[in-house]
Amino acid sequence: MTEDRQRIDKWLFFARVVKSRTLAAKLAQNGRIRVNGDKIDQASHQVRLGDTLTITLDRTVRILKISAPGIRRGPAEEARTLYEDLTPVVEKSADSLPTALAPIREPGTGRPTKRERRKMDVWREGSGD
């Protein structure tokens, strides 16, 4: 193995993309990583300088270009030197709607809320038989 090639799971761990090498291996095995546009399914896939990685994480997609092989898992500043981040910046606009709206229910329909139950005289008086 030459020095300019490295396993994808080791590189992702050294670049601090994931917290552990096991998680990096699972990402690769689940097909959530593309190297130069080709989907990979092995953690032992060799990457080299100049390769472009497209990584699908939980809520984001990151596009990274490898600029150096990893030697160790160092501090974050050192890890940022291993790649060039090509992920497009998505700006949130002020007029965009929230992703989830609170449910709207007309008062008196359905099951009463805790506040509505407190307002009811039946619950305040109690049943002191």
Short mmCIF file of N, CA and C in Angstrom, two decimals:
data_model
loop_
_atom_site.label_atom_id
_atom_site.label_comp_id
_atom_site.label_asym_id
_atom_site.label_seq_id
_atom_site.Cartn_x
_atom_site.Cartn_y
_atom_site.Cartn_z
N MET A 1 0.84 -1.17 0.00
CA MET A 1 0.00 0.00 0.00
C MET A 1 0.89 1.24 0.00
N THR A 2 0.62 2.17 -0.87
CA THR A 2 1.40 3.40 -0.93
C THR A 2 0.86 4.40 0.10
N GLU A 3 1.65 5.42 0.36
CA GLU A 3 1.30 6.41 1.38
C GLU A 3 0.14 7.32 0.94
N ASP A 4 -0.08 7.48 -0.36
CA ASP A 4 -1.13 8.38 -0.80
C ASP A 4 -2.51 7.71 -0.84
N ARG A 5 -2.59 6.43 -0.55
CA ARG A 5 -3.87 5.72 -0.50
C ARG A 5 -4.17 5.31 0.92
N GLN A 6 -5.47 5.32 1.26
CA GLN A 6 -5.87 4.98 2.63
C GLN A 6 -7.29 4.42 2.61
N ARG A 7 -7.56 3.55 3.58
CA ARG A 7 -8.91 3.00 3.71
C ARG A 7 -9.89 4.13 4.03
N ILE A 8 -11.09 4.03 3.46
CA ILE A 8 -12.10 5.07 3.64
C ILE A 8 -12.53 5.21 5.09
N ASP A 9 -12.65 4.08 5.81
CA ASP A 9 -13.09 4.18 7.21
C ASP A 9 -12.05 4.87 8.08
N LYS A 10 -10.77 4.62 7.82
CA LYS A 10 -9.72 5.29 8.58
C LYS A 10 -9.70 6.78 8.26
N TRP A 11 -9.84 7.13 6.99
CA TRP A 11 -9.79 8.54 6.63
C TRP A 11 -10.95 9.31 7.24
N LEU A 12 -12.16 8.74 7.21
CA LEU A 12 -13.32 9.42 7.79
C LEU A 12 -13.15 9.62 9.29
N PHE A 13 -12.53 8.65 9.95
CA PHE A 13 -12.27 8.75 11.39
C PHE A 13 -11.23 9.83 11.67
N PHE A 14 -10.14 9.85 10.90
CA PHE A 14 -9.09 10.84 11.10
C PHE A 14 -9.58 12.26 10.78
N ALA A 15 -10.47 12.40 9.80
CA ALA A 15 -11.00 13.71 9.39
C ALA A 15 -12.14 14.17 10.28
N ARG A 16 -12.48 13.39 11.29
CA ARG A 16 -13.53 13.71 12.25
C ARG A 16 -14.91 13.90 11.61
N VAL A 17 -15.18 13.12 10.58
CA VAL A 17 -16.51 13.14 9.96
C VAL A 17 -17.47 12.32 10.82
N VAL A 18 -16.94 11.24 11.41
CA VAL A 18 -17.71 10.38 12.31
C VAL A 18 -16.95 10.21 13.62
N LYS A 19 -17.64 9.74 14.65
CA LYS A 19 -17.02 9.63 15.97
C LYS A 19 -16.13 8.40 16.13
N SER A 20 -16.42 7.34 15.40
CA SER A 20 -15.61 6.13 15.55
C SER A 20 -15.39 5.48 14.19
N ARG A 21 -14.40 4.63 14.16
CA ARG A 21 -14.09 3.92 12.91
C ARG A 21 -15.18 2.91 12.59
N THR A 22 -15.81 2.38 13.61
CA THR A 22 -16.93 1.45 13.41
C THR A 22 -18.09 2.14 12.70
N LEU A 23 -18.40 3.37 13.12
CA LEU A 23 -19.48 4.12 12.45
C LEU A 23 -19.10 4.43 11.00
N ALA A 24 -17.84 4.71 10.76
CA ALA A 24 -17.38 4.97 9.40
C ALA A 24 -17.55 3.72 8.54
N ALA A 25 -17.22 2.57 9.10
CA ALA A 25 -17.38 1.31 8.37
C ALA A 25 -18.85 1.04 8.06
N LYS A 26 -19.74 1.34 9.01
CA LYS A 26 -21.17 1.13 8.79
C LYS A 26 -21.70 2.05 7.69
N LEU A 27 -21.22 3.30 7.67
CA LEU A 27 -21.62 4.22 6.59
C LEU A 27 -21.26 3.65 5.23
N ALA A 28 -20.04 3.13 5.13
CA ALA A 28 -19.58 2.58 3.86
C ALA A 28 -20.38 1.33 3.49
N GLN A 29 -20.60 0.45 4.43
CA GLN A 29 -21.31 -0.81 4.16
C GLN A 29 -22.77 -0.57 3.80
N ASN A 30 -23.36 0.50 4.32
CA ASN A 30 -24.76 0.80 4.02
C ASN A 30 -24.92 1.57 2.71
N GLY A 31 -23.82 1.85 2.03
CA GLY A 31 -23.90 2.53 0.74
C GLY A 31 -24.19 4.00 0.86
N ARG A 32 -23.81 4.64 1.96
CA ARG A 32 -24.09 6.06 2.17
C ARG A 32 -22.90 6.95 1.80
N ILE A 33 -21.91 6.35 1.12
CA ILE A 33 -20.73 7.10 0.69
C ILE A 33 -20.52 6.87 -0.80
N ARG A 34 -20.25 7.95 -1.52
CA ARG A 34 -19.89 7.87 -2.93
C ARG A 34 -18.50 8.44 -3.09
N VAL A 35 -17.66 7.74 -3.84
CA VAL A 35 -16.31 8.21 -4.14
C VAL A 35 -16.28 8.52 -5.62
N ASN A 36 -16.08 9.78 -5.95
CA ASN A 36 -16.08 10.26 -7.34
C ASN A 36 -17.36 9.84 -8.07
N GLY A 37 -18.48 9.87 -7.36
CA GLY A 37 -19.77 9.55 -7.96
C GLY A 37 -20.15 8.08 -7.92
N ASP A 38 -19.24 7.20 -7.57
CA ASP A 38 -19.53 5.76 -7.51
C ASP A 38 -19.82 5.34 -6.08
N LYS A 39 -20.95 4.65 -5.89
CA LYS A 39 -21.33 4.19 -4.56
C LYS A 39 -20.41 3.04 -4.14
N ILE A 40 -19.95 3.09 -2.90
CA ILE A 40 -19.10 2.02 -2.39
C ILE A 40 -19.86 1.26 -1.32
N ASP A 41 -19.44 0.01 -1.08
CA ASP A 41 -20.11 -0.79 -0.06
C ASP A 41 -19.11 -1.53 0.83
N GLN A 42 -17.84 -1.12 0.78
CA GLN A 42 -16.83 -1.75 1.61
C GLN A 42 -16.05 -0.69 2.38
N ALA A 43 -15.78 -0.97 3.64
CA ALA A 43 -15.00 -0.05 4.46
C ALA A 43 -13.53 -0.06 4.06
N SER A 44 -13.12 -1.08 3.34
CA SER A 44 -11.72 -1.20 2.94
C SER A 44 -11.43 -0.51 1.61
N HIS A 45 -12.40 0.20 1.06
CA HIS A 45 -12.19 0.90 -0.21
C HIS A 45 -11.06 1.91 -0.04
N GLN A 46 -10.14 1.93 -0.99
CA GLN A 46 -8.97 2.82 -0.92
C GLN A 46 -9.31 4.17 -1.55
N VAL A 47 -9.00 5.25 -0.84
CA VAL A 47 -9.18 6.60 -1.36
C VAL A 47 -7.80 7.24 -1.49
N ARG A 48 -7.70 8.23 -2.35
CA ARG A 48 -6.42 8.90 -2.56
C ARG A 48 -6.64 10.40 -2.66
N LEU A 49 -5.57 11.13 -2.76
CA LEU A 49 -5.64 12.58 -2.86
C LEU A 49 -6.43 12.99 -4.10
N GLY A 50 -7.29 13.98 -3.93
CA GLY A 50 -8.08 14.48 -5.06
C GLY A 50 -9.43 13.81 -5.21
N ASP A 51 -9.69 12.70 -4.51
CA ASP A 51 -11.00 12.05 -4.59
C ASP A 51 -12.07 12.94 -3.97
N THR A 52 -13.26 12.91 -4.54
CA THR A 52 -14.40 13.66 -4.01
C THR A 52 -15.36 12.68 -3.35
N LEU A 53 -15.67 12.92 -2.08
CA LEU A 53 -16.57 12.06 -1.32
C LEU A 53 -17.90 12.76 -1.14
N THR A 54 -18.98 12.03 -1.37
CA THR A 54 -20.32 12.51 -1.07
C THR A 54 -20.85 11.61 0.04
N ILE A 55 -21.04 12.19 1.21
CA ILE A 55 -21.40 11.42 2.40
C ILE A 55 -22.79 11.83 2.85
N THR A 56 -23.69 10.85 2.97
CA THR A 56 -25.03 11.10 3.45
C THR A 56 -25.07 10.79 4.94
N LEU A 57 -25.19 11.84 5.74
CA LEU A 57 -25.31 11.68 7.19
C LEU A 57 -26.79 11.77 7.56
N ASP A 58 -27.10 11.82 8.85
CA ASP A 58 -28.49 11.78 9.29
C ASP A 58 -29.37 12.83 8.63
N ARG A 59 -29.01 14.10 8.76
CA ARG A 59 -29.85 15.15 8.22
C ARG A 59 -29.15 16.01 7.17
N THR A 60 -27.93 15.64 6.82
CA THR A 60 -27.18 16.45 5.88
C THR A 60 -26.45 15.59 4.86
N VAL A 61 -26.04 16.22 3.80
CA VAL A 61 -25.18 15.61 2.79
C VAL A 61 -23.93 16.47 2.71
N ARG A 62 -22.78 15.86 2.91
CA ARG A 62 -21.52 16.60 2.85
C ARG A 62 -20.73 16.16 1.63
N ILE A 63 -20.12 17.13 0.96
CA ILE A 63 -19.26 16.86 -0.19
C ILE A 63 -17.86 17.33 0.19
N LEU A 64 -16.92 16.38 0.24
CA LEU A 64 -15.56 16.67 0.68
C LEU A 64 -14.58 16.24 -0.39
N LYS A 65 -13.54 17.04 -0.61
CA LYS A 65 -12.46 16.68 -1.52
C LYS A 65 -11.22 16.41 -0.67
N ILE A 66 -10.65 15.23 -0.82
CA ILE A 66 -9.51 14.81 0.00
C ILE A 66 -8.28 15.59 -0.45
N SER A 67 -7.65 16.28 0.52
CA SER A 67 -6.44 17.04 0.21
C SER A 67 -5.20 16.47 0.89
N ALA A 68 -5.39 15.55 1.85
CA ALA A 68 -4.24 14.93 2.52
C ALA A 68 -4.69 13.63 3.16
N PRO A 69 -3.79 12.64 3.26
CA PRO A 69 -4.15 11.41 3.97
C PRO A 69 -4.07 11.67 5.48
N GLY A 70 -4.84 10.93 6.23
CA GLY A 70 -4.81 11.08 7.67
C GLY A 70 -3.72 10.23 8.29
N ILE A 71 -3.06 10.77 9.30
CA ILE A 71 -2.02 10.04 10.01
C ILE A 71 -2.52 9.62 11.38
N ARG A 72 -3.29 10.52 12.02
CA ARG A 72 -3.84 10.24 13.33
C ARG A 72 -5.11 11.04 13.50
N ARG A 73 -5.87 10.72 14.55
CA ARG A 73 -7.07 11.50 14.87
C ARG A 73 -6.64 12.60 15.82
N GLY A 74 -6.32 13.73 15.27
CA GLY A 74 -5.84 14.85 16.05
C GLY A 74 -6.95 15.83 16.36
N PRO A 75 -6.57 17.05 16.73
CA PRO A 75 -7.57 18.08 17.02
C PRO A 75 -8.34 18.49 15.76
N ALA A 76 -9.44 19.19 15.96
CA ALA A 76 -10.31 19.56 14.85
C ALA A 76 -9.58 20.43 13.82
N GLU A 77 -8.70 21.31 14.27
CA GLU A 77 -7.97 22.15 13.32
C GLU A 77 -7.11 21.31 12.39
N GLU A 78 -6.50 20.28 12.94
CA GLU A 78 -5.68 19.39 12.12
C GLU A 78 -6.55 18.57 11.17
N ALA A 79 -7.71 18.15 11.64
CA ALA A 79 -8.61 17.35 10.81
C ALA A 79 -9.13 18.15 9.62
N ARG A 80 -9.36 19.46 9.80
CA ARG A 80 -9.86 20.29 8.70
C ARG A 80 -8.85 20.47 7.58
N THR A 81 -7.59 20.19 7.85
CA THR A 81 -6.58 20.30 6.79
C THR A 81 -6.58 19.09 5.87
N LEU A 82 -7.32 18.02 6.24
CA LEU A 82 -7.35 16.81 5.43
C LEU A 82 -8.31 16.90 4.25
N TYR A 83 -9.19 17.89 4.25
CA TYR A 83 -10.20 17.96 3.19
C TYR A 83 -10.55 19.40 2.87
N GLU A 84 -11.17 19.55 1.70
CA GLU A 84 -11.75 20.82 1.29
C GLU A 84 -13.25 20.61 1.24
N ASP A 85 -13.99 21.41 1.97
CA ASP A 85 -15.44 21.24 2.06
C ASP A 85 -16.11 21.90 0.86
N LEU A 86 -16.75 21.09 0.00
CA LEU A 86 -17.43 21.59 -1.19
C LEU A 86 -18.94 21.61 -1.03
N THR A 87 -19.42 21.37 0.18
CA THR A 87 -20.85 21.33 0.44
C THR A 87 -21.46 22.70 0.18
N PRO A 88 -22.51 22.79 -0.65
CA PRO A 88 -23.13 24.09 -0.90
C PRO A 88 -23.81 24.61 0.36
N VAL A 89 -23.70 25.92 0.57
CA VAL A 89 -24.31 26.55 1.74
C VAL A 89 -25.77 26.82 1.43
N VAL A 90 -26.66 26.34 2.31
CA VAL A 90 -28.09 26.55 2.15
C VAL A 90 -28.51 27.60 3.16
N GLU A 91 -28.95 28.75 2.66
CA GLU A 91 -29.39 29.82 3.55
C GLU A 91 -30.88 29.68 3.81
N LYS A 92 -31.23 29.82 5.08
CA LYS A 92 -32.65 29.77 5.45
C LYS A 92 -33.24 31.16 5.30
N SER A 93 -34.33 31.23 4.60
CA SER A 93 -34.97 32.53 4.42
C SER A 93 -35.95 32.78 5.56
N ALA A 94 -36.21 34.04 5.84
CA ALA A 94 -37.09 34.41 6.95
C ALA A 94 -38.54 34.06 6.65
N ASP A 95 -38.92 34.02 5.38
CA ASP A 95 -40.31 33.75 5.04
C ASP A 95 -40.61 32.26 4.88
N SER A 96 -39.63 31.40 5.14
CA SER A 96 -39.89 29.97 5.02
C SER A 96 -40.72 29.48 6.20
N LEU A 97 -41.57 28.55 5.95
CA LEU A 97 -42.45 28.01 6.98
C LEU A 97 -41.70 27.02 7.85
N PRO A 98 -42.10 26.89 9.11
CA PRO A 98 -41.47 25.86 9.95
C PRO A 98 -41.83 24.48 9.43
N THR A 99 -41.01 23.50 9.76
CA THR A 99 -41.23 22.16 9.22
C THR A 99 -42.44 21.47 9.84
N ALA A 100 -42.79 21.82 11.07
CA ALA A 100 -43.94 21.19 11.72
C ALA A 100 -44.79 22.28 12.39
N LEU A 101 -46.05 22.26 12.13
CA LEU A 101 -46.96 23.21 12.75
C LEU A 101 -47.69 22.54 13.91
N ALA A 102 -48.04 23.33 14.91
CA ALA A 102 -48.77 22.80 16.06
C ALA A 102 -50.17 22.39 15.61
N PRO A 103 -50.68 21.27 16.13
CA PRO A 103 -52.02 20.85 15.74
C PRO A 103 -53.07 21.84 16.25
N ILE A 104 -54.08 22.05 15.43
CA ILE A 104 -55.15 22.99 15.79
C ILE A 104 -56.41 22.18 16.06
N ARG A 105 -57.01 22.44 17.22
CA ARG A 105 -58.23 21.74 17.61
C ARG A 105 -59.20 22.76 18.17
N GLU A 106 -60.42 22.70 17.73
CA GLU A 106 -61.45 23.61 18.22
C GLU A 106 -61.76 23.26 19.67
N PRO A 107 -61.89 24.26 20.55
CA PRO A 107 -62.22 23.98 21.95
C PRO A 107 -63.55 23.25 22.05
N GLY A 108 -63.59 22.25 22.91
CA GLY A 108 -64.81 21.49 23.11
C GLY A 108 -64.91 20.26 22.23
N THR A 109 -64.00 20.07 21.30
CA THR A 109 -64.04 18.88 20.46
C THR A 109 -62.91 17.95 20.89
N GLY A 110 -63.19 16.69 20.90
CA GLY A 110 -62.16 15.71 21.26
C GLY A 110 -61.90 15.67 22.76
N ARG A 111 -60.81 15.06 23.10
CA ARG A 111 -60.44 14.90 24.50
C ARG A 111 -59.97 16.25 25.07
N PRO A 112 -60.41 16.61 26.28
CA PRO A 112 -60.00 17.90 26.84
C PRO A 112 -58.52 17.91 27.23
N THR A 113 -57.94 19.08 27.12
CA THR A 113 -56.55 19.24 27.52
C THR A 113 -56.48 19.39 29.04
N LYS A 114 -55.28 19.39 29.56
CA LYS A 114 -55.10 19.53 31.00
C LYS A 114 -55.65 20.88 31.49
N ARG A 115 -55.41 21.91 30.71
CA ARG A 115 -55.91 23.24 31.07
C ARG A 115 -57.43 23.26 31.08
N GLU A 116 -58.05 22.62 30.08
CA GLU A 116 -59.51 22.58 30.03
C GLU A 116 -60.09 21.76 31.18
N ARG A 117 -59.39 20.69 31.57
CA ARG A 117 -59.87 19.88 32.70
C ARG A 117 -59.82 20.67 34.01
N ARG A 118 -58.78 21.49 34.16
CA ARG A 118 -58.68 22.30 35.37
C ARG A 118 -59.80 23.32 35.46
N LYS A 119 -60.26 23.82 34.33
CA LYS A 119 -61.34 24.80 34.32
C LYS A 119 -62.70 24.19 34.63
N MET A 120 -62.81 22.90 34.47
CA MET A 120 -64.10 22.24 34.69
C MET A 120 -64.38 22.18 36.20
N ASP A 121 -65.60 22.50 36.59
CA ASP A 121 -65.96 22.48 38.01
C ASP A 121 -65.97 21.07 38.57
N VAL A 122 -66.23 20.10 37.75
CA VAL A 122 -66.32 18.72 38.22
C VAL A 122 -64.98 18.28 38.81
N TRP A 123 -63.92 18.65 38.17
CA TRP A 123 -62.59 18.23 38.62
C TRP A 123 -62.14 19.01 39.85
N ARG A 124 -62.58 20.27 40.00
CA ARG A 124 -62.16 21.05 41.15
C ARG A 124 -62.88 20.62 42.42
N GLU A 125 -64.14 20.26 42.29
CA GLU A 125 -64.91 19.89 43.47
C GLU A 125 -64.48 18.53 44.01
N GLY A 126 -64.07 17.66 43.12
CA GLY A 126 -63.69 16.33 43.55
C GLY A 126 -64.93 15.50 43.87
N SER A 127 -64.74 14.27 44.19
CA SER A 127 -65.86 13.39 44.52
C SER A 127 -65.71 12.94 45.97
N GLY A 128 -66.08 13.81 46.87
CA GLY A 128 -65.96 13.51 48.30
C GLY A 128 -67.17 12.79 48.82
N ASP A 129 -67.44 11.57 48.37
CA ASP A 129 -68.63 10.81 48.76
C ASP A 129 -68.76 10.66 50.21
#
